[in-house]
Amino acid sequence: MAIFNDEEQQRIKKAVEDAERYTSGEIRVCLEKNCSEEVLDRAAKYFHKLDMHKTKLRNGVLIYLATVDRKFAIVGDSGINKAVPEGFWDDAKDAMLAHFKFGNLVEGITTGVAMAGEHLQRYFPHQLDDKNELPDDIAFMDGK
């Protein structure tokens, strides 16, 4: 799935690495062309398929984007959802959407990743013994 060139993929991966530098939280970006169901259901499906629910502190965050259907969602694990207030991700979604409206997908994704990292830092600061539990690269899905 060639949505982004190598340089754009590296920018997104670096944004994830940078965001995770200050939090024990884990962030993943998941992309596919089409979303064949409700976007939050689809994001939750990939959250589990990518084993994001298996982090030690249950503090994984998935940024899901269906590029052709122009849908996206941010999904946090149970550890995050117990700690944060209602509407916690709304500002990140709004900032991402501001970029997406102009076709700036990479900028929107990197903005969302950076904001997710900032939000996670408040509730899940980086620990000395922190390990990177999930890959930082983009998960390209094929709709299955």
JSON list of C-alpha atoms in Angstrom, two decimals, residues 77-124:
[
{"chain": "A", "resi": 77, "resn": "ASP", "atom": "CA", "xyz": [-6.39, 1.25, 25.89]},
{"chain": "A", "resi": 78, "resn": "SER", "atom": "CA", "xyz": [-8.20, 0.66, 29.18]},
{"chain": "A", "resi": 79, "resn": "GLY", "atom": "CA", "xyz": [-5.35, 2.01, 31.33]},
{"chain": "A", "resi": 80, "resn": "ILE", "atom": "CA", "xyz": [-5.57, 5.34, 29.54]},
{"chain": "A", "resi": 81, "resn": "ASN", "atom": "CA", "xyz": [-9.34, 5.45, 29.45]},
{"chain": "A", "resi": 82, "resn": "LYS", "atom": "CA", "xyz": [-9.50, 4.96, 33.23]},
{"chain": "A", "resi": 83, "resn": "ALA", "atom": "CA", "xyz": [-7.10, 7.86, 33.82]},
{"chain": "A", "resi": 84, "resn": "VAL", "atom": "CA", "xyz": [-8.25, 10.53, 31.38]},
{"chain": "A", "resi": 85, "resn": "PRO", "atom": "CA", "xyz": [-11.36, 12.75, 31.22]},
{"chain": "A", "resi": 86, "resn": "GLU", "atom": "CA", "xyz": [-14.15, 12.42, 28.65]},
{"chain": "A", "resi": 87, "resn": "GLY", "atom": "CA", "xyz": [-13.22, 13.98, 25.31]},
{"chain": "A", "resi": 88, "resn": "PHE", "atom": "CA", "xyz": [-9.51, 13.59, 26.05]},
{"chain": "A", "resi": 89, "resn": "TRP", "atom": "CA", "xyz": [-8.54, 13.10, 22.40]},
{"chain": "A", "resi": 90, "resn": "ASP", "atom": "CA", "xyz": [-10.83, 15.77, 20.90]},
{"chain": "A", "resi": 91, "resn": "ASP", "atom": "CA", "xyz": [-8.15, 18.46, 20.58]},
{"chain": "A", "resi": 92, "resn": "ALA", "atom": "CA", "xyz": [-5.77, 16.03, 18.87]},
{"chain": "A", "resi": 93, "resn": "LYS", "atom": "CA", "xyz": [-8.52, 14.96, 16.45]},
{"chain": "A", "resi": 94, "resn": "ASP", "atom": "CA", "xyz": [-9.37, 18.61, 15.70]},
{"chain": "A", "resi": 95, "resn": "ALA", "atom": "CA", "xyz": [-5.72, 19.47, 15.03]},
{"chain": "A", "resi": 96, "resn": "MET", "atom": "CA", "xyz": [-5.35, 16.47, 12.74]},
{"chain": "A", "resi": 97, "resn": "LEU", "atom": "CA", "xyz": [-8.54, 17.30, 10.87]},
{"chain": "A", "resi": 98, "resn": "ALA", "atom": "CA", "xyz": [-7.29, 20.85, 10.23]},
{"chain": "A", "resi": 99, "resn": "HIS", "atom": "CA", "xyz": [-4.40, 19.33, 8.24]},
{"chain": "A", "resi": 100, "resn": "PHE", "atom": "CA", "xyz": [-6.46, 16.57, 6.62]},
{"chain": "A", "resi": 101, "resn": "LYS", "atom": "CA", "xyz": [-8.91, 19.11, 5.18]},
{"chain": "A", "resi": 102, "resn": "PHE", "atom": "CA", "xyz": [-6.10, 20.47, 3.03]},
{"chain": "A", "resi": 103, "resn": "GLY", "atom": "CA", "xyz": [-4.77, 17.05, 2.02]},
{"chain": "A", "resi": 104, "resn": "ASN", "atom": "CA", "xyz": [-1.81, 17.22, 4.40]},
{"chain": "A", "resi": 105, "resn": "LEU", "atom": "CA", "xyz": [-2.00, 13.64, 5.68]},
{"chain": "A", "resi": 106, "resn": "VAL", "atom": "CA", "xyz": [1.56, 13.32, 6.94]},
{"chain": "A", "resi": 107, "resn": "GLU", "atom": "CA", "xyz": [1.39, 16.63, 8.79]},
{"chain": "A", "resi": 108, "resn": "GLY", "atom": "CA", "xyz": [-1.95, 15.66, 10.30]},
{"chain": "A", "resi": 109, "resn": "ILE", "atom": "CA", "xyz": [-0.67, 12.30, 11.46]},
{"chain": "A", "resi": 110, "resn": "THR", "atom": "CA", "xyz": [2.57, 13.68, 12.91]},
{"chain": "A", "resi": 111, "resn": "THR", "atom": "CA", "xyz": [0.59, 16.41, 14.71]},
{"chain": "A", "resi": 112, "resn": "GLY", "atom": "CA", "xyz": [-1.73, 13.80, 16.20]},
{"chain": "A", "resi": 113, "resn": "VAL", "atom": "CA", "xyz": [1.18, 11.62, 17.26]},
{"chain": "A", "resi": 114, "resn": "ALA", "atom": "CA", "xyz": [2.94, 14.56, 18.94]},
{"chain": "A", "resi": 115, "resn": "MET", "atom": "CA", "xyz": [-0.22, 15.58, 20.78]},
{"chain": "A", "resi": 116, "resn": "ALA", "atom": "CA", "xyz": [-0.88, 11.99, 21.85]},
{"chain": "A", "resi": 117, "resn": "GLY", "atom": "CA", "xyz": [2.64, 11.87, 23.29]},
{"chain": "A", "resi": 118, "resn": "GLU", "atom": "CA", "xyz": [2.10, 15.14, 25.17]},
{"chain": "A", "resi": 119, "resn": "HIS", "atom": "CA", "xyz": [-1.21, 13.90, 26.58]},
{"chain": "A", "resi": 120, "resn": "LEU", "atom": "CA", "xyz": [0.25, 10.54, 27.59]},
{"chain": "A", "resi": 121, "resn": "GLN", "atom": "CA", "xyz": [3.20, 12.19, 29.31]},
{"chain": "A", "resi": 122, "resn": "ARG", "atom": "CA", "xyz": [0.84, 13.71, 31.90]},
{"chain": "A", "resi": 123, "resn": "TYR", "atom": "CA", "xyz": [-0.63, 10.37, 32.94]},
{"chain": "A", "resi": 124, "resn": "PHE", "atom": "CA", "xyz": [2.12, 7.95, 31.95]}
]
